[in-house]
């Protein structure tokens, strides 16, 4: 684990979290941080340099295997939702990942020194329910500016010559001040799936006044979430992930979810970089790469300091 001479605390620290589960804390010298549990390979915290929490984790989240952790960034693999024979959202989010001490080199150099590489391989039990050999490598990195980057590399390591197919999502729970004050830009006029039926988005921006559970198709590489009350905009940049899932359970559904507070739907929104409509197929030896980069920028939409169109079209 790397330490920094300019800061008392190490940039990367392995420690114990809730219920003694191991977690890795990433810190940048300006003050931003992220936490990743080895259980699920799951990011559960991302704070800016003002130490404000940017992700939502339910106050009722159960940090106890085999239950998935409600909030943060669960990884849906090898199946999104119920679109296949496995348990909902697959099994990666309720398995113990290992720290990968010697990962293969990354194609792009990163300026971040606060990062951790995790790896998941199937157990004998996993092979019984999903009979495919794979290596799933996940890098979680925090940039000097406080941006959070997740890069997944999934390789077919089978020796039987058979390809496999999977669906995938970074099920990111963003923390918002008030869901009724939030809008999502970048998904206008796109087709989406809802209850497996296909529709076309009509609104000029997506706002929230009831339950939403939609899979937007062929989405741009950049999506913005504007939180008017917090004067904050989240920008999601993604690569290798053509779809985007937008989810908020609203009041009735929230009450039906055991590990979710009745009123917590008001303070969260899931916008998920995903590959759902067209499963990804890997032949033996092939590798897929899917990446998302999250940034949070101050914005004051009313005063025109931040035109959301410029956020989407700009750098």
PDB file of C-alpha atoms in Angstrom:
ATOM      1  CA  UNK A   1       0.000   0.000   0.000  1.00  0.00           C
ATOM      2  CA  UNK A   2       1.351   3.389  -1.005  1.00  0.00           C
ATOM      3  CA  UNK A   3       1.835   6.202   1.464  1.00  0.00           C
ATOM      4  CA  UNK A   4       2.258   9.903   0.862  1.00  0.00           C
ATOM      5  CA  UNK A   5       4.876  12.121   2.464  1.00  0.00           C
ATOM      6  CA  UNK A   6       2.659  15.207   2.161  1.00  0.00           C
ATOM      7  CA  UNK A   7      -0.234  13.724   4.104  1.00  0.00           C
ATOM      8  CA  UNK A   8      -0.383  12.005   7.447  1.00  0.00           C
ATOM      9  CA  UNK A   9      -2.797   9.385   6.146  1.00  0.00           C
ATOM     10  CA  UNK A  10      -1.881   6.953   3.357  1.00  0.00           C
ATOM     11  CA  UNK A  11      -3.328   7.436  -0.114  1.00  0.00           C
ATOM     12  CA  UNK A  12      -4.478   3.813  -0.077  1.00  0.00           C
ATOM     13  CA  UNK A  13      -5.380   2.094   3.180  1.00  0.00           C
ATOM     14  CA  UNK A  14      -6.835  -1.349   3.873  1.00  0.00           C
ATOM     15  CA  UNK A  15      -8.963  -1.269   7.005  1.00  0.00           C
ATOM     16  CA  UNK A  16     -12.102  -2.733   8.585  1.00  0.00           C
ATOM     17  CA  UNK A  17     -15.565  -1.351   7.881  1.00  0.00           C
ATOM     18  CA  UNK A  18     -19.089  -2.149   9.071  1.00  0.00           C
ATOM     19  CA  UNK A  19     -19.388  -5.584  10.739  1.00  0.00           C
ATOM     20  CA  UNK A  20     -15.621  -6.072  10.354  1.00  0.00           C
ATOM     21  CA  UNK A  21     -15.815  -6.325   6.546  1.00  0.00           C
ATOM     22  CA  UNK A  22     -12.586  -5.268   4.877  1.00  0.00           C
ATOM     23  CA  UNK A  23     -12.567  -2.039   2.914  1.00  0.00           C
ATOM     24  CA  UNK A  24     -10.017   0.073   1.069  1.00  0.00           C
ATOM     25  CA  UNK A  25      -9.959   3.835   1.611  1.00  0.00           C
ATOM     26  CA  UNK A  26      -8.592   6.002  -1.207  1.00  0.00           C
ATOM     27  CA  UNK A  27      -7.587   9.583  -0.388  1.00  0.00           C
ATOM     28  CA  UNK A  28      -6.368  12.495  -2.446  1.00  0.00           C
ATOM     29  CA  UNK A  29      -4.299  15.214  -0.809  1.00  0.00           C
ATOM     30  CA  UNK A  30      -6.896  17.944  -1.529  1.00  0.00           C
ATOM     31  CA  UNK A  31      -9.374  16.077   0.667  1.00  0.00           C
ATOM     32  CA  UNK A  32     -11.513  13.915  -1.597  1.00  0.00           C
ATOM     33  CA  UNK A  33     -11.900  10.242  -0.712  1.00  0.00           C
ATOM     34  CA  UNK A  34     -13.568   6.988  -1.699  1.00  0.00           C
ATOM     35  CA  UNK A  35     -14.212   3.707   0.088  1.00  0.00           C
ATOM     36  CA  UNK A  36     -14.419   0.279  -1.544  1.00  0.00           C
ATOM     37  CA  UNK A  37     -15.573  -2.870   0.240  1.00  0.00           C
ATOM     38  CA  UNK A  38     -13.920  -6.111  -0.844  1.00  0.00           C
ATOM     39  CA  UNK A  39     -17.372  -7.607  -0.352  1.00  0.00           C
ATOM     40  CA  UNK A  40     -19.014  -6.964  -3.708  1.00  0.00           C
ATOM     41  CA  UNK A  41     -16.047  -4.955  -4.985  1.00  0.00           C
ATOM     42  CA  UNK A  42     -18.410  -2.157  -4.039  1.00  0.00           C
ATOM     43  CA  UNK A  43     -17.725   1.552  -3.716  1.00  0.00           C
ATOM     44  CA  UNK A  44     -19.763   2.757  -0.709  1.00  0.00           C
ATOM     45  CA  UNK A  45     -18.475   6.306  -0.309  1.00  0.00           C
ATOM     46  CA  UNK A  46     -17.198   9.110  -2.542  1.00  0.00           C
ATOM     47  CA  UNK A  47     -16.567  12.482  -0.921  1.00  0.00           C
ATOM     48  CA  UNK A  48     -15.432  15.741  -2.468  1.00  0.00           C
ATOM     49  CA  UNK A  49     -12.709  17.948  -1.007  1.00  0.00           C
ATOM     50  CA  UNK A  50     -15.314  19.584   1.268  1.00  0.00           C
ATOM     51  CA  UNK A  51     -15.921  16.075   2.700  1.00  0.00           C
ATOM     52  CA  UNK A  52     -19.489  16.066   1.342  1.00  0.00           C
ATOM     53  CA  UNK A  53     -20.818  12.567   0.575  1.00  0.00           C
ATOM     54  CA  UNK A  54     -21.779  12.237  -3.095  1.00  0.00           C
ATOM     55  CA  UNK A  55     -23.156   8.681  -3.075  1.00  0.00           C
ATOM     56  CA  UNK A  56     -26.275   7.401  -1.333  1.00  0.00           C
ATOM     57  CA  UNK A  57     -26.161   4.389   0.983  1.00  0.00           C
ATOM     58  CA  UNK A  58     -29.391   3.461   2.754  1.00  0.00           C
ATOM     59  CA  UNK A  59     -29.467   3.876   6.527  1.00  0.00           C
ATOM     60  CA  UNK A  60     -30.991   0.373   6.500  1.00  0.00           C
ATOM     61  CA  UNK A  61     -28.266  -1.187   4.307  1.00  0.00           C
ATOM     62  CA  UNK A  62     -27.282  -4.630   5.605  1.00  0.00           C
ATOM     63  CA  UNK A  63     -23.512  -5.088   5.567  1.00  0.00           C
ATOM     64  CA  UNK A  64     -23.813  -8.819   6.029  1.00  0.00           C
ATOM     65  CA  UNK A  65     -23.199 -11.497   3.380  1.00  0.00           C
ATOM     66  CA  UNK A  66     -24.949 -12.840   1.390  1.00  0.00           C
ATOM     67  CA  UNK A  67     -27.139  -9.700   1.254  1.00  0.00           C
ATOM     68  CA  UNK A  68     -25.958  -7.086  -1.267  1.00  0.00           C
ATOM     69  CA  UNK A  69     -25.156  -3.637   0.151  1.00  0.00           C
ATOM     70  CA  UNK A  70     -27.984  -1.177  -0.621  1.00  0.00           C
ATOM     71  CA  UNK A  71     -26.322   1.892  -2.108  1.00  0.00           C
ATOM     72  CA  UNK A  72     -22.985   3.131  -3.384  1.00  0.00           C
ATOM     73  CA  UNK A  73     -22.011   1.428  -6.656  1.00  0.00           C
ATOM     74  CA  UNK A  74     -23.044  -2.248  -6.755  1.00  0.00           C
ATOM     75  CA  UNK A  75     -21.697  -4.123  -9.780  1.00  0.00           C
ATOM     76  CA  UNK A  76     -24.308  -6.036 -11.754  1.00  0.00           C
ATOM     77  CA  UNK A  77     -22.580  -9.029 -13.402  1.00  0.00           C
ATOM     78  CA  UNK A  78     -23.018 -11.405 -15.143  1.00  0.00           C
ATOM     79  CA  UNK A  79     -26.684 -10.475 -15.348  1.00  0.00           C
ATOM     80  CA  UNK A  80     -28.580  -7.215 -15.088  1.00  0.00           C
ATOM     81  CA  UNK A  81     -31.861  -7.370 -13.112  1.00  0.00           C
ATOM     82  CA  UNK A  82     -33.940 -10.458 -13.918  1.00  0.00           C
ATOM     83  CA  UNK A  83     -32.893 -10.654 -17.551  1.00  0.00           C
ATOM     84  CA  UNK A  84     -31.645 -14.241 -17.284  1.00  0.00           C
ATOM     85  CA  UNK A  85     -31.661 -17.337 -15.048  1.00  0.00           C
ATOM     86  CA  UNK A  86     -29.491 -16.004 -12.195  1.00  0.00           C
ATOM     87  CA  UNK A  87     -30.459 -14.097  -9.069  1.00  0.00           C
ATOM     88  CA  UNK A  88     -31.351 -10.453  -9.760  1.00  0.00           C
ATOM     89  CA  UNK A  89     -28.275  -8.445 -10.822  1.00  0.00           C
ATOM     90  CA  UNK A  90     -26.037 -11.537 -10.843  1.00  0.00           C
ATOM     91  CA  UNK A  91     -23.562 -12.569  -8.167  1.00  0.00           C
ATOM     92  CA  UNK A  92     -20.557 -10.205  -8.391  1.00  0.00           C
ATOM     93  CA  UNK A  93     -22.101  -7.821  -5.852  1.00  0.00           C
ATOM     94  CA  UNK A  94     -22.303 -10.472  -3.131  1.00  0.00           C
ATOM     95  CA  UNK A  95     -18.969 -12.199  -3.527  1.00  0.00           C
ATOM     96  CA  UNK A  96     -15.695 -11.424  -1.788  1.00  0.00           C
ATOM     97  CA  UNK A  97     -13.168  -9.878  -4.170  1.00  0.00           C
ATOM     98  CA  UNK A  98      -9.393  -9.996  -3.694  1.00  0.00           C
ATOM     99  CA  UNK A  99      -6.846  -7.233  -4.007  1.00  0.00           C
ATOM    100  CA  UNK A 100      -4.938  -7.812  -7.241  1.00  0.00           C
ATOM    101  CA  UNK A 101      -1.314  -7.119  -6.360  1.00  0.00           C
ATOM    102  CA  UNK A 102       0.002  -7.588  -9.895  1.00  0.00           C
ATOM    103  CA  UNK A 103      -2.620  -6.527 -12.444  1.00  0.00           C
ATOM    104  CA  UNK A 104      -1.792  -6.500 -16.144  1.00  0.00           C
ATOM    105  CA  UNK A 105      -0.834  -3.025 -17.364  1.00  0.00           C
ATOM    106  CA  UNK A 106      -3.562  -0.539 -18.139  1.00  0.00           C
ATOM    107  CA  UNK A 107      -3.736   0.730 -21.720  1.00  0.00           C
ATOM    108  CA  UNK A 108      -3.979   4.347 -20.570  1.00  0.00           C
ATOM    109  CA  UNK A 109      -1.695   5.989 -18.055  1.00  0.00           C
ATOM    110  CA  UNK A 110      -3.479   7.450 -15.060  1.00  0.00           C
ATOM    111  CA  UNK A 111      -2.417  10.535 -13.131  1.00  0.00           C
ATOM    112  CA  UNK A 112      -4.054   9.064 -10.046  1.00  0.00           C
ATOM    113  CA  UNK A 113      -1.935   7.517  -7.336  1.00  0.00           C
ATOM    114  CA  UNK A 114      -4.974   6.744  -5.167  1.00  0.00           C
ATOM    115  CA  UNK A 115      -6.292   3.542  -6.707  1.00  0.00           C
ATOM    116  CA  UNK A 116      -6.886  -0.099  -5.942  1.00  0.00           C
ATOM    117  CA  UNK A 117      -7.099  -3.116  -8.227  1.00  0.00           C
ATOM    118  CA  UNK A 118      -9.537  -5.878  -7.298  1.00  0.00           C
ATOM    119  CA  UNK A 119     -10.123  -9.243  -8.924  1.00  0.00           C
ATOM    120  CA  UNK A 120     -12.973 -11.747  -8.890  1.00  0.00           C
ATOM    121  CA  UNK A 121     -12.766 -15.327 -10.173  1.00  0.00           C
ATOM    122  CA  UNK A 122     -15.599 -17.863 -10.030  1.00  0.00           C
ATOM    123  CA  UNK A 123     -15.781 -20.309  -7.155  1.00  0.00           C
ATOM    124  CA  UNK A 124     -16.839 -23.952  -7.620  1.00  0.00           C
ATOM    125  CA  UNK A 125     -20.319 -22.899  -6.485  1.00  0.00           C
ATOM    126  CA  UNK A 126     -20.413 -20.044  -9.019  1.00  0.00           C
ATOM    127  CA  UNK A 127     -19.466 -22.445 -11.812  1.00  0.00           C
ATOM    128  CA  UNK A 128     -22.451 -24.611 -10.929  1.00  0.00           C
ATOM    129  CA  UNK A 129     -24.908 -21.737 -11.440  1.00  0.00           C
ATOM    130  CA  UNK A 130     -23.001 -19.993 -14.278  1.00  0.00           C
ATOM    131  CA  UNK A 131     -20.596 -22.505 -15.874  1.00  0.00           C
ATOM    132  CA  UNK A 132     -18.062 -20.066 -17.365  1.00  0.00           C
ATOM    133  CA  UNK A 133     -14.466 -19.343 -16.367  1.00  0.00           C
ATOM    134  CA  UNK A 134     -13.690 -15.649 -16.132  1.00  0.00           C
ATOM    135  CA  UNK A 135     -11.416 -13.104 -14.523  1.00  0.00           C
ATOM    136  CA  UNK A 136     -13.080  -9.819 -13.589  1.00  0.00           C
ATOM    137  CA  UNK A 137     -10.576  -7.070 -12.810  1.00  0.00           C
ATOM    138  CA  UNK A 138     -11.828  -3.810 -11.349  1.00  0.00           C
ATOM    139  CA  UNK A 139      -9.765  -0.681 -10.859  1.00  0.00           C
ATOM    140  CA  UNK A 140     -11.228   2.035  -8.631  1.00  0.00           C
ATOM    141  CA  UNK A 141      -9.275   5.281  -8.850  1.00  0.00           C
ATOM    142  CA  UNK A 142      -9.605   8.768  -7.436  1.00  0.00           C
ATOM    143  CA  UNK A 143      -8.110  11.554  -9.552  1.00  0.00           C
ATOM    144  CA  UNK A 144      -6.233  14.505  -8.012  1.00  0.00           C
ATOM    145  CA  UNK A 145      -9.314  16.617  -8.845  1.00  0.00           C
ATOM    146  CA  UNK A 146     -11.547  14.183  -6.934  1.00  0.00           C
ATOM    147  CA  UNK A 147     -13.152  12.412  -9.905  1.00  0.00           C
ATOM    148  CA  UNK A 148     -14.052   8.760  -9.327  1.00  0.00           C
ATOM    149  CA  UNK A 149     -13.114   6.271 -12.055  1.00  0.00           C
ATOM    150  CA  UNK A 150     -14.170   2.645 -12.273  1.00  0.00           C
ATOM    151  CA  UNK A 151     -12.682   0.441 -14.967  1.00  0.00           C
ATOM    152  CA  UNK A 152     -13.862  -3.149 -15.408  1.00  0.00           C
ATOM    153  CA  UNK A 153     -11.977  -5.703 -17.474  1.00  0.00           C
ATOM    154  CA  UNK A 154     -13.669  -9.048 -17.939  1.00  0.00           C
ATOM    155  CA  UNK A 155     -11.818 -11.893 -19.652  1.00  0.00           C
ATOM    156  CA  UNK A 156     -13.043 -15.288 -20.814  1.00  0.00           C
ATOM    157  CA  UNK A 157     -10.460 -17.692 -19.348  1.00  0.00           C
ATOM    158  CA  UNK A 158     -12.226 -20.907 -20.326  1.00  0.00           C
ATOM    159  CA  UNK A 159     -10.272 -23.780 -21.833  1.00  0.00           C
ATOM    160  CA  UNK A 160     -13.309 -25.488 -23.352  1.00  0.00           C
ATOM    161  CA  UNK A 161     -13.411 -23.201 -26.409  1.00  0.00           C
ATOM    162  CA  UNK A 162     -16.866 -21.873 -25.548  1.00  0.00           C
ATOM    163  CA  UNK A 163     -17.860 -18.207 -25.633  1.00  0.00           C
ATOM    164  CA  UNK A 164     -20.072 -16.682 -22.953  1.00  0.00           C
ATOM    165  CA  UNK A 165     -22.408 -13.694 -22.889  1.00  0.00           C
ATOM    166  CA  UNK A 166     -23.261 -11.324 -20.041  1.00  0.00           C
ATOM    167  CA  UNK A 167     -25.059  -8.104 -19.221  1.00  0.00           C
ATOM    168  CA  UNK A 168     -23.576  -5.480 -16.930  1.00  0.00           C
ATOM    169  CA  UNK A 169     -24.213  -2.262 -14.997  1.00  0.00           C
ATOM    170  CA  UNK A 170     -22.533   0.088 -12.562  1.00  0.00           C
ATOM    171  CA  UNK A 171     -25.636   0.494 -10.367  1.00  0.00           C
ATOM    172  CA  UNK A 172     -24.613   3.956  -9.096  1.00  0.00           C
ATOM    173  CA  UNK A 173     -26.732   5.520  -6.329  1.00  0.00           C
ATOM    174  CA  UNK A 174     -26.194   9.299  -6.359  1.00  0.00           C
ATOM    175  CA  UNK A 175     -27.004  11.383  -3.290  1.00  0.00           C
ATOM    176  CA  UNK A 176     -29.390  14.225  -4.153  1.00  0.00           C
ATOM    177  CA  UNK A 177     -30.998  16.914  -1.997  1.00  0.00           C
ATOM    178  CA  UNK A 178     -34.587  16.410  -3.212  1.00  0.00           C
ATOM    179  CA  UNK A 179     -35.578  14.142  -6.111  1.00  0.00           C
ATOM    180  CA  UNK A 180     -38.295  16.602  -7.193  1.00  0.00           C
ATOM    181  CA  UNK A 181     -35.571  19.238  -7.750  1.00  0.00           C
ATOM    182  CA  UNK A 182     -33.391  17.024  -9.935  1.00  0.00           C
ATOM    183  CA  UNK A 183     -33.203  16.741 -13.709  1.00  0.00           C
ATOM    184  CA  UNK A 184     -31.193  14.455 -15.964  1.00  0.00           C
ATOM    185  CA  UNK A 185     -29.882  15.759 -19.270  1.00  0.00           C
ATOM    186  CA  UNK A 186     -28.398  13.853 -22.189  1.00  0.00           C
ATOM    187  CA  UNK A 187     -31.130  11.213 -22.608  1.00  0.00           C
ATOM    188  CA  UNK A 188     -33.731  13.358 -24.401  1.00  0.00           C
ATOM    189  CA  UNK A 189     -35.474  11.879 -27.480  1.00  0.00           C
ATOM    190  CA  UNK A 190     -33.845   8.475 -26.939  1.00  0.00           C
ATOM    191  CA  UNK A 191     -35.551   5.089 -27.028  1.00  0.00           C
ATOM    192  CA  UNK A 192     -35.897   3.283 -23.720  1.00  0.00           C
ATOM    193  CA  UNK A 193     -37.165  -0.035 -22.397  1.00  0.00           C
ATOM    194  CA  UNK A 194     -39.733  -0.122 -19.605  1.00  0.00           C
ATOM    195  CA  UNK A 195     -41.186  -3.477 -18.545  1.00  0.00           C
ATOM    196  CA  UNK A 196     -39.476  -4.889 -21.665  1.00  0.00           C
ATOM    197  CA  UNK A 197     -41.540  -2.607 -23.950  1.00  0.00           C
ATOM    198  CA  UNK A 198     -39.856   0.011 -26.104  1.00  0.00           C
ATOM    199  CA  UNK A 199     -40.784   3.710 -25.966  1.00  0.00           C
ATOM    200  CA  UNK A 200     -39.250   7.029 -27.024  1.00  0.00           C
ATOM    201  CA  UNK A 201     -38.466   9.749 -24.461  1.00  0.00           C
ATOM    202  CA  UNK A 202     -40.573  12.835 -25.155  1.00  0.00           C
ATOM    203  CA  UNK A 203     -39.458  15.356 -22.523  1.00  0.00           C
ATOM    204  CA  UNK A 204     -36.665  17.876 -23.031  1.00  0.00           C
ATOM    205  CA  UNK A 205     -35.065  16.740 -19.751  1.00  0.00           C
ATOM    206  CA  UNK A 206     -35.966  13.955 -17.359  1.00  0.00           C
ATOM    207  CA  UNK A 207     -37.588  15.067 -14.098  1.00  0.00           C
ATOM    208  CA  UNK A 208     -39.115  12.949 -11.336  1.00  0.00           C
ATOM    209  CA  UNK A 209     -42.620  12.826  -9.883  1.00  0.00           C
ATOM    210  CA  UNK A 210     -43.261   9.073  -9.668  1.00  0.00           C
ATOM    211  CA  UNK A 211     -41.445   5.735  -9.836  1.00  0.00           C
ATOM    212  CA  UNK A 212     -38.991   5.509 -12.740  1.00  0.00           C
ATOM    213  CA  UNK A 213     -37.304   2.324 -13.977  1.00  0.00           C
ATOM    214  CA  UNK A 214     -36.092   2.769 -17.559  1.00  0.00           C
ATOM    215  CA  UNK A 215     -33.240   1.428 -19.669  1.00  0.00           C
ATOM    216  CA  UNK A 216     -32.187   4.087 -22.195  1.00  0.00           C
ATOM    217  CA  UNK A 217     -30.574   2.687 -25.337  1.00  0.00           C
ATOM    218  CA  UNK A 218     -27.648   3.895 -27.470  1.00  0.00           C
ATOM    219  CA  UNK A 219     -26.927   6.700 -25.028  1.00  0.00           C
ATOM    220  CA  UNK A 220     -24.227   9.369 -25.363  1.00  0.00           C
ATOM    221  CA  UNK A 221     -20.899   8.972 -23.569  1.00  0.00           C
ATOM    222  CA  UNK A 222     -21.825  11.844 -21.233  1.00  0.00           C
ATOM    223  CA  UNK A 223     -24.903  12.314 -19.013  1.00  0.00           C
ATOM    224  CA  UNK A 224     -25.523  15.135 -16.513  1.00  0.00           C
ATOM    225  CA  UNK A 225     -27.582  15.076 -13.298  1.00  0.00           C
ATOM    226  CA  UNK A 226     -28.501  18.598 -12.163  1.00  0.00           C
ATOM    227  CA  UNK A 227     -29.339  19.022  -8.477  1.00  0.00           C
ATOM    228  CA  UNK A 228     -30.794  22.540  -8.287  1.00  0.00           C
ATOM    229  CA  UNK A 229     -31.095  22.703  -4.501  1.00  0.00           C
ATOM    230  CA  UNK A 230     -27.496  21.606  -3.881  1.00  0.00           C
ATOM    231  CA  UNK A 231     -26.284  23.694  -6.855  1.00  0.00           C
ATOM    232  CA  UNK A 232     -24.334  20.648  -7.966  1.00  0.00           C
ATOM    233  CA  UNK A 233     -24.102  18.769 -11.234  1.00  0.00           C
ATOM    234  CA  UNK A 234     -22.894  15.199 -11.519  1.00  0.00           C
ATOM    235  CA  UNK A 235     -21.327  14.330 -14.857  1.00  0.00           C
ATOM    236  CA  UNK A 236     -21.123  10.669 -15.877  1.00  0.00           C
ATOM    237  CA  UNK A 237     -18.670   9.824 -18.655  1.00  0.00           C
ATOM    238  CA  UNK A 238     -18.737   6.257 -19.870  1.00  0.00           C
ATOM    239  CA  UNK A 239     -17.016   4.018 -22.349  1.00  0.00           C
ATOM    240  CA  UNK A 240     -17.994   0.540 -23.566  1.00  0.00           C
ATOM    241  CA  UNK A 241     -21.414   0.894 -21.911  1.00  0.00           C
ATOM    242  CA  UNK A 242     -24.047   1.882 -24.492  1.00  0.00           C
ATOM    243  CA  UNK A 243     -27.098   1.880 -22.209  1.00  0.00           C
ATOM    244  CA  UNK A 244     -28.103   3.954 -19.187  1.00  0.00           C
ATOM    245  CA  UNK A 245     -30.551   2.804 -16.515  1.00  0.00           C
ATOM    246  CA  UNK A 246     -32.495   5.450 -14.570  1.00  0.00           C
ATOM    247  CA  UNK A 247     -34.186   4.278 -11.355  1.00  0.00           C
ATOM    248  CA  UNK A 248     -36.012   5.764  -8.406  1.00  0.00           C
ATOM    249  CA  UNK A 249     -38.421   3.499  -6.486  1.00  0.00           C
ATOM    250  CA  UNK A 250     -40.696   6.321  -5.200  1.00  0.00           C
ATOM    251  CA  UNK A 251     -42.852   5.908  -2.115  1.00  0.00           C
ATOM    252  CA  UNK A 252     -44.826   2.667  -2.574  1.00  0.00           C
ATOM    253  CA  UNK A 253     -41.895   0.640  -3.838  1.00  0.00           C
ATOM    254  CA  UNK A 254     -39.546   2.132  -1.227  1.00  0.00           C
ATOM    255  CA  UNK A 255     -41.844   0.884   1.555  1.00  0.00           C
ATOM    256  CA  UNK A 256     -41.713  -2.619   0.054  1.00  0.00           C
ATOM    257  CA  UNK A 257     -37.880  -2.784   0.073  1.00  0.00           C
ATOM    258  CA  UNK A 258     -36.749  -4.097   3.461  1.00  0.00           C
ATOM    259  CA  UNK A 259     -33.256  -2.552   3.442  1.00  0.00           C
ATOM    260  CA  UNK A 260     -34.420   0.884   2.252  1.00  0.00           C
ATOM    261  CA  UNK A 261     -35.927   3.675   4.387  1.00  0.00           C
ATOM    262  CA  UNK A 262     -39.512   4.663   3.569  1.00  0.00           C
ATOM    263  CA  UNK A 263     -38.586   8.289   2.783  1.00  0.00           C
ATOM    264  CA  UNK A 264     -35.081   7.725   1.421  1.00  0.00           C
ATOM    265  CA  UNK A 265     -36.230   7.707  -2.218  1.00  0.00           C
ATOM    266  CA  UNK A 266     -36.342  11.518  -1.952  1.00  0.00           C
ATOM    267  CA  UNK A 267     -32.577  11.700  -1.507  1.00  0.00           C
ATOM    268  CA  UNK A 268     -31.247   9.252  -4.104  1.00  0.00           C
ATOM    269  CA  UNK A 269     -31.229   8.660  -7.822  1.00  0.00           C
ATOM    270  CA  UNK A 270     -29.680   5.761  -9.715  1.00  0.00           C
ATOM    271  CA  UNK A 271     -28.218   6.573 -13.127  1.00  0.00           C
ATOM    272  CA  UNK A 272     -26.338   3.496 -14.253  1.00  0.00           C
ATOM    273  CA  UNK A 273     -23.832   3.074 -17.068  1.00  0.00           C
ATOM    274  CA  UNK A 274     -24.805  -0.308 -18.483  1.00  0.00           C
ATOM    275  CA  UNK A 275     -24.728  -2.877 -21.267  1.00  0.00           C
ATOM    276  CA  UNK A 276     -28.148  -4.501 -21.123  1.00  0.00           C
ATOM    277  CA  UNK A 277     -30.031  -4.581 -24.414  1.00  0.00           C
ATOM    278  CA  UNK A 278     -27.291  -6.371 -26.365  1.00  0.00           C
ATOM    279  CA  UNK A 279     -25.344  -8.821 -24.176  1.00  0.00           C
ATOM    280  CA  UNK A 280     -21.576  -8.765 -24.530  1.00  0.00           C
ATOM    281  CA  UNK A 281     -20.130 -12.005 -25.914  1.00  0.00           C
ATOM    282  CA  UNK A 282     -16.525 -13.025 -25.259  1.00  0.00           C
ATOM    283  CA  UNK A 283     -14.698 -15.857 -26.950  1.00  0.00           C
ATOM    284  CA  UNK A 284     -11.982 -17.655 -24.945  1.00  0.00           C
ATOM    285  CA  UNK A 285      -9.080 -15.262 -24.369  1.00  0.00           C
ATOM    286  CA  UNK A 286     -11.106 -12.186 -25.280  1.00  0.00           C
ATOM    287  CA  UNK A 287     -11.435  -9.267 -22.884  1.00  0.00           C
ATOM    288  CA  UNK A 288     -14.099  -6.584 -22.541  1.00  0.00           C
ATOM    289  CA  UNK A 289     -13.499  -3.207 -20.968  1.00  0.00           C
ATOM    290  CA  UNK A 290     -16.172  -0.899 -19.522  1.00  0.00           C
ATOM    291  CA  UNK A 291     -15.404   2.348 -17.782  1.00  0.00           C
ATOM    292  CA  UNK A 292     -17.238   5.116 -15.992  1.00  0.00           C
ATOM    293  CA  UNK A 293     -15.866   8.380 -14.663  1.00  0.00           C
ATOM    294  CA  UNK A 294     -17.897  10.451 -12.227  1.00  0.00           C
ATOM    295  CA  UNK A 295     -17.316  14.105 -11.469  1.00  0.00           C
ATOM    296  CA  UNK A 296     -19.280  16.566  -9.351  1.00  0.00           C
ATOM    297  CA  UNK A 297     -19.109  20.229 -10.286  1.00  0.00           C
ATOM    298  CA  UNK A 298     -20.665  23.226  -8.539  1.00  0.00           C
ATOM    299  CA  UNK A 299     -23.478  24.670 -10.610  1.00  0.00           C
ATOM    300  CA  UNK A 300     -26.037  27.398 -10.374  1.00  0.00           C
ATOM    301  CA  UNK A 301     -28.369  26.710 -13.239  1.00  0.00           C
ATOM    302  CA  UNK A 302     -30.528  29.801 -12.616  1.00  0.00           C
ATOM    303  CA  UNK A 303     -27.627  32.248 -12.782  1.00  0.00           C
ATOM    304  CA  UNK A 304     -26.373  30.717 -16.018  1.00  0.00           C
ATOM    305  CA  UNK A 305     -22.939  29.891 -14.596  1.00  0.00           C
ATOM    306  CA  UNK A 306     -23.322  26.395 -15.888  1.00  0.00           C
ATOM    307  CA  UNK A 307     -25.265  25.742 -19.044  1.00  0.00           C
ATOM    308  CA  UNK A 308     -26.030  21.999 -18.881  1.00  0.00           C
ATOM    309  CA  UNK A 309     -25.691  21.752 -22.666  1.00  0.00           C
ATOM    310  CA  UNK A 310     -22.113  22.997 -22.318  1.00  0.00           C
ATOM    311  CA  UNK A 311     -21.434  20.407 -19.625  1.00  0.00           C
ATOM    312  CA  UNK A 312     -22.643  17.675 -21.973  1.00  0.00           C
ATOM    313  CA  UNK A 313     -20.860  18.983 -25.055  1.00  0.00           C
ATOM    314  CA  UNK A 314     -17.727  20.351 -23.407  1.00  0.00           C
ATOM    315  CA  UNK A 315     -14.717  18.526 -22.092  1.00  0.00           C
TER     316      UNK A 315
END
